[in-house]
PDB file of C-alpha atoms and ligand atoms in Angstrom:
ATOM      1  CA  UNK A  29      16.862 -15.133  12.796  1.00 85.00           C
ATOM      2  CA  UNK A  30      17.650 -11.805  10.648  1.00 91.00           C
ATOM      3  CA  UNK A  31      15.739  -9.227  12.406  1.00 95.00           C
ATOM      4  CA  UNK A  32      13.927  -6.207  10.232  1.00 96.00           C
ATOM      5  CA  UNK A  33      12.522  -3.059  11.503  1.00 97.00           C
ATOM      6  CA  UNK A  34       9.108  -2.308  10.012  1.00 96.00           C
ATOM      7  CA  UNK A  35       7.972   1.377   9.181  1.00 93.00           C
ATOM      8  CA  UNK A  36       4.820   1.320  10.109  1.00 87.00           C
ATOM      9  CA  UNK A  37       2.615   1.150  12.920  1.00 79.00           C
ATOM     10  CA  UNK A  38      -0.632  -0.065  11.307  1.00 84.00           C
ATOM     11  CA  UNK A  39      -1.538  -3.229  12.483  1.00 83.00           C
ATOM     12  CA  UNK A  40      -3.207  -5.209   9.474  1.00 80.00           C
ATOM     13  CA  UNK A  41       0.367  -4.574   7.835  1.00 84.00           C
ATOM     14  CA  UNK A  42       2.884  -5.530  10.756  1.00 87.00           C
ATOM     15  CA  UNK A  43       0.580  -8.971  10.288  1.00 86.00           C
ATOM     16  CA  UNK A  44       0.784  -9.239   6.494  1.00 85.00           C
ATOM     17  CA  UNK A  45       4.639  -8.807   6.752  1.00 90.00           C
ATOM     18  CA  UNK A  46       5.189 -11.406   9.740  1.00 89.00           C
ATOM     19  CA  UNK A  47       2.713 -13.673   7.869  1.00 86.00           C
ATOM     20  CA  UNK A  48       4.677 -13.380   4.554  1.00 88.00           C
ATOM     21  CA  UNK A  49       8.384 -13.054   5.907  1.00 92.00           C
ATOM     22  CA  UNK A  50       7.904 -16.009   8.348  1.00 90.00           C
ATOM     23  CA  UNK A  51      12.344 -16.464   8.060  1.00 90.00           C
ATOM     24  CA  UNK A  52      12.757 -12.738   9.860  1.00 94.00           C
ATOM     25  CA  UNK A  53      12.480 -11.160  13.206  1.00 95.00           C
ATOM     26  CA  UNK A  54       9.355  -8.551  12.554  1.00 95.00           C
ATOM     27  CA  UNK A  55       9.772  -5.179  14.722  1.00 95.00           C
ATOM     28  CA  UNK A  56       7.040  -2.882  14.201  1.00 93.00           C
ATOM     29  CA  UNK A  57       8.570   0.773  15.348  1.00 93.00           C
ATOM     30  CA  UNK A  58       6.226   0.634  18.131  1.00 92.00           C
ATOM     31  CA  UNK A  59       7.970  -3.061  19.402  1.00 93.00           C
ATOM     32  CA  UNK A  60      11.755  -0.820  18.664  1.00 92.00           C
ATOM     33  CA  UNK A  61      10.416   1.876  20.934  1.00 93.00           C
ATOM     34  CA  UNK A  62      10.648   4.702  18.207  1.00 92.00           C
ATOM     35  CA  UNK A  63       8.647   7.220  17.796  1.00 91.00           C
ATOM     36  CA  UNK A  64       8.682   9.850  15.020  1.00 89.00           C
ATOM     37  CA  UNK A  65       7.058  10.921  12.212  1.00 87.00           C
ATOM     38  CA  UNK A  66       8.694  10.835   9.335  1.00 88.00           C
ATOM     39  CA  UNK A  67       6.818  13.541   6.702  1.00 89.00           C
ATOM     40  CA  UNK A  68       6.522  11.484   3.298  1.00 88.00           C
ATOM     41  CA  UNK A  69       7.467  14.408   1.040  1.00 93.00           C
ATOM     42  CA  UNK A  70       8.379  12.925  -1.847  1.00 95.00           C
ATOM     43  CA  UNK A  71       6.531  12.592  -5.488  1.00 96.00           C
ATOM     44  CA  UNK A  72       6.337   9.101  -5.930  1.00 98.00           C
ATOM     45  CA  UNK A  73       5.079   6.127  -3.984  1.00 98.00           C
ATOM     46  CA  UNK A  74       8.785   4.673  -4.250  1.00 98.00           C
ATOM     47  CA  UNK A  75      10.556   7.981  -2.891  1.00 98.00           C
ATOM     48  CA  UNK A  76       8.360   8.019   0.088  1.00 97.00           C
ATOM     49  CA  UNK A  77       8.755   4.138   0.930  1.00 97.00           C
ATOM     50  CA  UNK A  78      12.786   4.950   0.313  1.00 97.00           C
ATOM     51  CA  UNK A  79      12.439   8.329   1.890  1.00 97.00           C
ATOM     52  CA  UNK A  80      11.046   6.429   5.475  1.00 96.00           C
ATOM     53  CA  UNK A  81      13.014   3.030   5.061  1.00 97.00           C
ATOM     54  CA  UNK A  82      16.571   5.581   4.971  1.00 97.00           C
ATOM     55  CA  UNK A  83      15.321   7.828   8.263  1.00 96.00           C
ATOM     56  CA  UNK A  84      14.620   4.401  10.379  1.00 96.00           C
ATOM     57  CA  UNK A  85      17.679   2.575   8.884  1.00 96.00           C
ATOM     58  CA  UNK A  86      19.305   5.702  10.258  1.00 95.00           C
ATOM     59  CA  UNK A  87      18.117   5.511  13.838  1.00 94.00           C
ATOM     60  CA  UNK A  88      18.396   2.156  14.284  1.00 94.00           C
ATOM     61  CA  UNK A  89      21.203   0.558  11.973  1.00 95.00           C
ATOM     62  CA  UNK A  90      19.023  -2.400  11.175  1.00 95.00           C
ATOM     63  CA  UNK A  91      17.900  -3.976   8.094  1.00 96.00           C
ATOM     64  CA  UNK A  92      14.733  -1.387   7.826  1.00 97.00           C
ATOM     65  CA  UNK A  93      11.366  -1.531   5.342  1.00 97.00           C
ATOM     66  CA  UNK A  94       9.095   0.755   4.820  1.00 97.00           C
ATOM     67  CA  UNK A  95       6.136   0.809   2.543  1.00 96.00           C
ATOM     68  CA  UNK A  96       4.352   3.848   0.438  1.00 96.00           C
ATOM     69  CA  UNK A  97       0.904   2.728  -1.066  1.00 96.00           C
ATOM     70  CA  UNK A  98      -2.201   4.428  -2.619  1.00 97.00           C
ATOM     71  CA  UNK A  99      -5.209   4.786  -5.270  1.00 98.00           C
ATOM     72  CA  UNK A 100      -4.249   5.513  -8.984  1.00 98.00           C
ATOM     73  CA  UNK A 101      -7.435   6.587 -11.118  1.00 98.00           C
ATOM     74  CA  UNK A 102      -6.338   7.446 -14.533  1.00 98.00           C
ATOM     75  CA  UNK A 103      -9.221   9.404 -15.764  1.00 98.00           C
ATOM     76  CA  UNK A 104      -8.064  12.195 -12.618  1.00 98.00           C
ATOM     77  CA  UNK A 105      -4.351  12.247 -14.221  1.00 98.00           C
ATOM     78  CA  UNK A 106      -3.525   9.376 -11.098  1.00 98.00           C
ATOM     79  CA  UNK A 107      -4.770  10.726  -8.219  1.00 98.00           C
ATOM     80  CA  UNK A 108      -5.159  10.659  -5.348  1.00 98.00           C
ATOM     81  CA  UNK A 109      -1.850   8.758  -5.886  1.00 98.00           C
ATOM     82  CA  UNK A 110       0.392   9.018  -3.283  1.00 97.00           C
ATOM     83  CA  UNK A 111      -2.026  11.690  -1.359  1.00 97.00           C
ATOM     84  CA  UNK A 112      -4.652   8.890  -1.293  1.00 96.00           C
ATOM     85  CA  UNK A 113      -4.798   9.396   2.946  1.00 93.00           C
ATOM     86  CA  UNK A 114      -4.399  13.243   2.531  1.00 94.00           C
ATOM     87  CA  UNK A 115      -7.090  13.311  -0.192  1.00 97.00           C
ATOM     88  CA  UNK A 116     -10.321  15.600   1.437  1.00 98.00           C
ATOM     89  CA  UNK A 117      -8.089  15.713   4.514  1.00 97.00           C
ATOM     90  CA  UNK A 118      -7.089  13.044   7.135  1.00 93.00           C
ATOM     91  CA  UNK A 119     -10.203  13.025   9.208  1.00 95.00           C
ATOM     92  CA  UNK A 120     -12.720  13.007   6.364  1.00 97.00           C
ATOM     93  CA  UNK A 121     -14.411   9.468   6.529  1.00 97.00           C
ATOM     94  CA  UNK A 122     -14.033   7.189   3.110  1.00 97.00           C
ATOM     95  CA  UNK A 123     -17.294   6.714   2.678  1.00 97.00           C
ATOM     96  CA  UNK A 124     -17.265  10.701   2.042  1.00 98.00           C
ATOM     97  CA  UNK A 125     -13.850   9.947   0.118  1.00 98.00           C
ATOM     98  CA  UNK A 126     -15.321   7.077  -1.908  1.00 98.00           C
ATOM     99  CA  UNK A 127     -18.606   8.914  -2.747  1.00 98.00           C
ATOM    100  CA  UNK A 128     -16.695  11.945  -4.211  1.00 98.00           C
ATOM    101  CA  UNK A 129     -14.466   9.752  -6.519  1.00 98.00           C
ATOM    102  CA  UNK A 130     -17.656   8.122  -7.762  1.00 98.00           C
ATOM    103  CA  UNK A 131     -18.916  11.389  -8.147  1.00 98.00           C
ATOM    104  CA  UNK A 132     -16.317  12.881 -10.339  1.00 98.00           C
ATOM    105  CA  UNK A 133     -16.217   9.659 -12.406  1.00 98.00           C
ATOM    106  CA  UNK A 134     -20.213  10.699 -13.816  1.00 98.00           C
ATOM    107  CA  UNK A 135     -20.698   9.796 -17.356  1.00 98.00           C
ATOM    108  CA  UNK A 136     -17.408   8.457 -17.863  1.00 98.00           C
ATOM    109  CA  UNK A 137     -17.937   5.067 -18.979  1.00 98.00           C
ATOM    110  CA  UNK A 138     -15.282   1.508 -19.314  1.00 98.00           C
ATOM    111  CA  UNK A 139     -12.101   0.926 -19.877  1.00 98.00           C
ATOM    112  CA  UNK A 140     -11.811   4.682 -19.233  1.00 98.00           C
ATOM    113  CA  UNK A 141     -12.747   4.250 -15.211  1.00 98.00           C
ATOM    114  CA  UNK A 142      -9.013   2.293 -15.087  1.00 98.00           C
ATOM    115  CA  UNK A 143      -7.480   2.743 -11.988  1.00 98.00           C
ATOM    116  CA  UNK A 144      -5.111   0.459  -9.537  1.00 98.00           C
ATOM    117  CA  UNK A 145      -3.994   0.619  -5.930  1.00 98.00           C
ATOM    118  CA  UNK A 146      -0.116   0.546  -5.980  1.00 98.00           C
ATOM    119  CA  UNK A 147       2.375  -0.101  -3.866  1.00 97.00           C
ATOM    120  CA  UNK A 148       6.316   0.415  -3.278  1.00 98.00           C
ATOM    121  CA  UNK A 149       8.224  -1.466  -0.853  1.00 97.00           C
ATOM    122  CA  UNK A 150      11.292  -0.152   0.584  1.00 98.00           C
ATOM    123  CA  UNK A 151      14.340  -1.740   2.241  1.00 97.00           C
ATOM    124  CA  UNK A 152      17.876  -0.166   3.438  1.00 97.00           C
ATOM    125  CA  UNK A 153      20.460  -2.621   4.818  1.00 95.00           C
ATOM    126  CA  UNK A 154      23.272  -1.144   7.275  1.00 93.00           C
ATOM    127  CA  UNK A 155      25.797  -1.006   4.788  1.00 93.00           C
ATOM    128  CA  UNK A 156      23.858   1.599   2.730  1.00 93.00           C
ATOM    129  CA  UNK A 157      22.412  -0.793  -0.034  1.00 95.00           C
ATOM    130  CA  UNK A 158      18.791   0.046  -1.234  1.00 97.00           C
ATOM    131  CA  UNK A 159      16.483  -2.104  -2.765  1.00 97.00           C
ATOM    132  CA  UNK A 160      12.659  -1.164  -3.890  1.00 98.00           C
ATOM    133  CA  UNK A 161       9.870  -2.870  -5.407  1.00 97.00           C
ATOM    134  CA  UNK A 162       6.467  -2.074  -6.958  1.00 98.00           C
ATOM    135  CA  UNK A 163       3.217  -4.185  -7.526  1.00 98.00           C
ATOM    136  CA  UNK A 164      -0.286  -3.065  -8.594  1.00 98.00           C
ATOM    137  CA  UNK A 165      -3.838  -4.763  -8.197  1.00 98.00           C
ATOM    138  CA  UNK A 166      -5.488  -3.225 -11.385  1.00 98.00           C
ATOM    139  CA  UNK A 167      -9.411  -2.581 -11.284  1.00 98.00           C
ATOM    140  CA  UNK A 168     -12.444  -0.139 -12.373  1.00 98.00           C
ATOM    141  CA  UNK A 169     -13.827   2.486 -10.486  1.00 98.00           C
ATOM    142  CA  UNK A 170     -16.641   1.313  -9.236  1.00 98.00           C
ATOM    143  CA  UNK A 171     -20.072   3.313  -9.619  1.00 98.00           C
ATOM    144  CA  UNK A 172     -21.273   2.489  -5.908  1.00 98.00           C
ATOM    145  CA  UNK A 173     -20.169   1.602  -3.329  1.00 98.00           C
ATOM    146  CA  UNK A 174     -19.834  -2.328  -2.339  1.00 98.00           C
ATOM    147  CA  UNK A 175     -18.103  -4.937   0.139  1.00 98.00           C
ATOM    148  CA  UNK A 176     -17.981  -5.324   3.958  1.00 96.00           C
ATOM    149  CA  UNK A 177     -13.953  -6.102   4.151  1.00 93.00           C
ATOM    150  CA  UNK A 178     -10.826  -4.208   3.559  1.00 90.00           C
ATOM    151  CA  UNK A 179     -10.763  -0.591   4.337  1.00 92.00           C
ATOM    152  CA  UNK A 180      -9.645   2.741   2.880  1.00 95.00           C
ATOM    153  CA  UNK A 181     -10.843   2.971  -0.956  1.00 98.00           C
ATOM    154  CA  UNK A 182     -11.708  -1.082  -1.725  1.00 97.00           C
ATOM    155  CA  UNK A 183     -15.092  -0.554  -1.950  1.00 98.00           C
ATOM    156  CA  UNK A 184     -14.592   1.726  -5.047  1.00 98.00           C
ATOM    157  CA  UNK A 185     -12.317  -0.517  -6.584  1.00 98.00           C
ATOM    158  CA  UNK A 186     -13.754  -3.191  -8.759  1.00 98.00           C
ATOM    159  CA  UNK A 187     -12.185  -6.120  -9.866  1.00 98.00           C
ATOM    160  CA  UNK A 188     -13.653  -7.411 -12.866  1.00 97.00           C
ATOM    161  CA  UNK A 189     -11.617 -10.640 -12.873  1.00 96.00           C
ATOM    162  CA  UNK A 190     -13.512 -11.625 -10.157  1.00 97.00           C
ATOM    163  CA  UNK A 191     -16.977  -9.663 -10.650  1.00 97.00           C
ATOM    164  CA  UNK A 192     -16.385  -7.755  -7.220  1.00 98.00           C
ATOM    165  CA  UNK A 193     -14.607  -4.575  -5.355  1.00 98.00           C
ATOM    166  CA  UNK A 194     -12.085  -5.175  -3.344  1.00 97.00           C
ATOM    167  CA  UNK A 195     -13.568  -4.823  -0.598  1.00 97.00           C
ATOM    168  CA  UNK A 196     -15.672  -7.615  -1.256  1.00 98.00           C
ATOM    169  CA  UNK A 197     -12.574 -10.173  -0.992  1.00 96.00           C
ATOM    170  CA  UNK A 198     -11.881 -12.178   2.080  1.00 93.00           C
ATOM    171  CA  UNK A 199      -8.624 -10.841   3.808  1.00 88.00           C
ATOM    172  CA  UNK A 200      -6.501 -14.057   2.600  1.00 89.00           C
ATOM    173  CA  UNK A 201      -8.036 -13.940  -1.156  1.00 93.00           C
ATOM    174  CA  UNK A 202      -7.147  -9.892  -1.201  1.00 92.00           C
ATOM    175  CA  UNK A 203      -3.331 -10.506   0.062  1.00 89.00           C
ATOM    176  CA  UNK A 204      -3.123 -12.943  -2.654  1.00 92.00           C
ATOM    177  CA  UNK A 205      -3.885 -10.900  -5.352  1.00 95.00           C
ATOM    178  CA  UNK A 206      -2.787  -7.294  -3.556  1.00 95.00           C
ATOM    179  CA  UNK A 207      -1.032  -4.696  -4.259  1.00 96.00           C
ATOM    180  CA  UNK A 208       0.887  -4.921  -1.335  1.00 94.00           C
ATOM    181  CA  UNK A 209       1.017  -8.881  -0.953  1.00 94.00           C
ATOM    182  CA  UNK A 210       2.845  -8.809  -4.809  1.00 96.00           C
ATOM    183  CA  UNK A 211       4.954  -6.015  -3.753  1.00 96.00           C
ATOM    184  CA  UNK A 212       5.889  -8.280  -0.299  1.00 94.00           C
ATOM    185  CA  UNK A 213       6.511 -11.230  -2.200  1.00 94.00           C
ATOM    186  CA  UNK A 214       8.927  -9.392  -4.932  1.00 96.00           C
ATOM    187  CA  UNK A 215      11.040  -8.068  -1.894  1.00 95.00           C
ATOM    188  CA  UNK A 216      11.254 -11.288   0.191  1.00 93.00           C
ATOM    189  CA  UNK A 217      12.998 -12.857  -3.286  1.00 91.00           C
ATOM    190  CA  UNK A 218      15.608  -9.498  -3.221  1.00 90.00           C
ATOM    191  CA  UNK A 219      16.226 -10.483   0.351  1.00 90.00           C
ATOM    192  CA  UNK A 220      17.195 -13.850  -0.122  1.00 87.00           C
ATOM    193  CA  UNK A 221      19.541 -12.672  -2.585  1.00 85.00           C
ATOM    194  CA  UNK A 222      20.604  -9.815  -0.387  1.00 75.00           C
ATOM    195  CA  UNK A 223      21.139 -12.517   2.310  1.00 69.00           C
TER     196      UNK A 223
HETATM  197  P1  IMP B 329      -0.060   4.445   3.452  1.00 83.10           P
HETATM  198  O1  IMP B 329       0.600   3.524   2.477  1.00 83.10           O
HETATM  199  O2  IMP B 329      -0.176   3.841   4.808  1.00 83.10           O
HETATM  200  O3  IMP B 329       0.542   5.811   3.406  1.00 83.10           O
HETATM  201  O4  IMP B 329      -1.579   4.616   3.020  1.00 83.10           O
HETATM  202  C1  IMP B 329      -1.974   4.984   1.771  1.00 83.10           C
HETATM  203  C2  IMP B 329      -3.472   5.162   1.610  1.00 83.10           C
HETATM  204  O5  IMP B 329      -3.793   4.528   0.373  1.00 83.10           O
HETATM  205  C3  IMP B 329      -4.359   4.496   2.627  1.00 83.10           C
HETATM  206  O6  IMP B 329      -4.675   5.356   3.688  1.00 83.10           O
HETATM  207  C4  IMP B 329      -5.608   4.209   1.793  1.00 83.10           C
HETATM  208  O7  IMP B 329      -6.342   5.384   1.629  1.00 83.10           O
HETATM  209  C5  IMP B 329      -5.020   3.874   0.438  1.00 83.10           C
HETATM  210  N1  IMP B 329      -4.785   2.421   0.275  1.00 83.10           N
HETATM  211  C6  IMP B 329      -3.597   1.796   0.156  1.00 83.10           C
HETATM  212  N2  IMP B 329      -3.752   0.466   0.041  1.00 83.10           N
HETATM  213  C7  IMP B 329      -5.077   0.246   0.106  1.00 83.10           C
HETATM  214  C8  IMP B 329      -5.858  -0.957   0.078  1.00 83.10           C
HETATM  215  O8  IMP B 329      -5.366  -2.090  -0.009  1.00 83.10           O
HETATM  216  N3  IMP B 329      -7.181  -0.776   0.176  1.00 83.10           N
HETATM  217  C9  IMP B 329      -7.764   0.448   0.303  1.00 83.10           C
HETATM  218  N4  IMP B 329      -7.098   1.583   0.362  1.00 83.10           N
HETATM  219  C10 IMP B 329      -5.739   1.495   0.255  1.00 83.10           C
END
């Protein structure tokens, strides 16, 4: 079994990767024994995914993936983009997060509260290759806050497809129609051709 180091610590992700690239060997960078920080300097989501996915491919020499993902609103010129965890600071809750956003959205009405989460996938091979992807999961602001599931911004984010925020989604319906489930899916096709 091809093995592939994982960028990322979180949890809920190391479990949507295993669960969607059942054919590899999973290692989260915790399971690899590495420990660094890489900063995420870059000005798009797919420069930081690339920027981590290159510093751990480094390190280890392994096939290595890294993902960059955040909250595009386009009435506040697509931010918090790829500050979305930065945005108000790291410690400040997201249901002080959330309730801003709504806040600055007042009056503005429609089409024009347009906004998506996105996110870029990342993977280096040993021999230097590169390969990114990028899916969205388009919705509305929301005007209040809804949902019991998800974290981070998804109860802001409504999705009018399905008269509901994200956060409002079971786990397995949201990593259908996520963001970062598309985004998973695009890249296991580039790595069977990459096989
Ligand atoms: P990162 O990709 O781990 O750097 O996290 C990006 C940030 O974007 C998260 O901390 C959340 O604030 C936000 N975000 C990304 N994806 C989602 C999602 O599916 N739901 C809610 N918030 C998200």
């Amino acid at each position: 079994m091809k093995k592939i180091i994982l960028a990322s610590n979180n949890k809920n992700k190391v479990i949507e990767v295993k669960d969607i690239l059942k054919d590899y060997e999973i290692v989260s960078l915790k399971e690899a024994g590495i420990d660094v920080d890489v900063e995420e300097n870059g000005t798009t989501f797919e420069e930081n995914a690339l920027i981590k996915a290159r510093a751990i491919a480094k390190l280890t020499g392994e096939i290595t993936m890294a993902d960059d993902s955040g909250l595009e609103i386009d009435y506040l010129n697509k931010a918090p983009g790829v500050y979305s965890a930065r945005f108000m600071g790291h410690d400040t809750s997201y249901d002080i997060k959330n309730r801003a956003l709504i806040e600055k959205l007042e009056g503005v009405e429609g089409q024009d509260r347009s906004c998506r989460f996105v996110c870029a996938i990342a993977v280096v091979f040993p021999d230097g290759r590169e390969v990114v992807k990028r899916a969205t999961m388009e919705g509305l602001l929301a005007k209040e806050i809804s949902g019991e599931n998800g974290f981070g911004y998804d109860p802001i984010v409504y999705l009018p497809e399905y008269k509901m925020t994200s956060a409002s989604l079971s786990p397995e319906e949201k990593n259908k129609i996520s963001h970062r489930g598309k985004a998973l899916r695009l890249i296991k096709g580039e790595l069977e051709k990459n096989a």
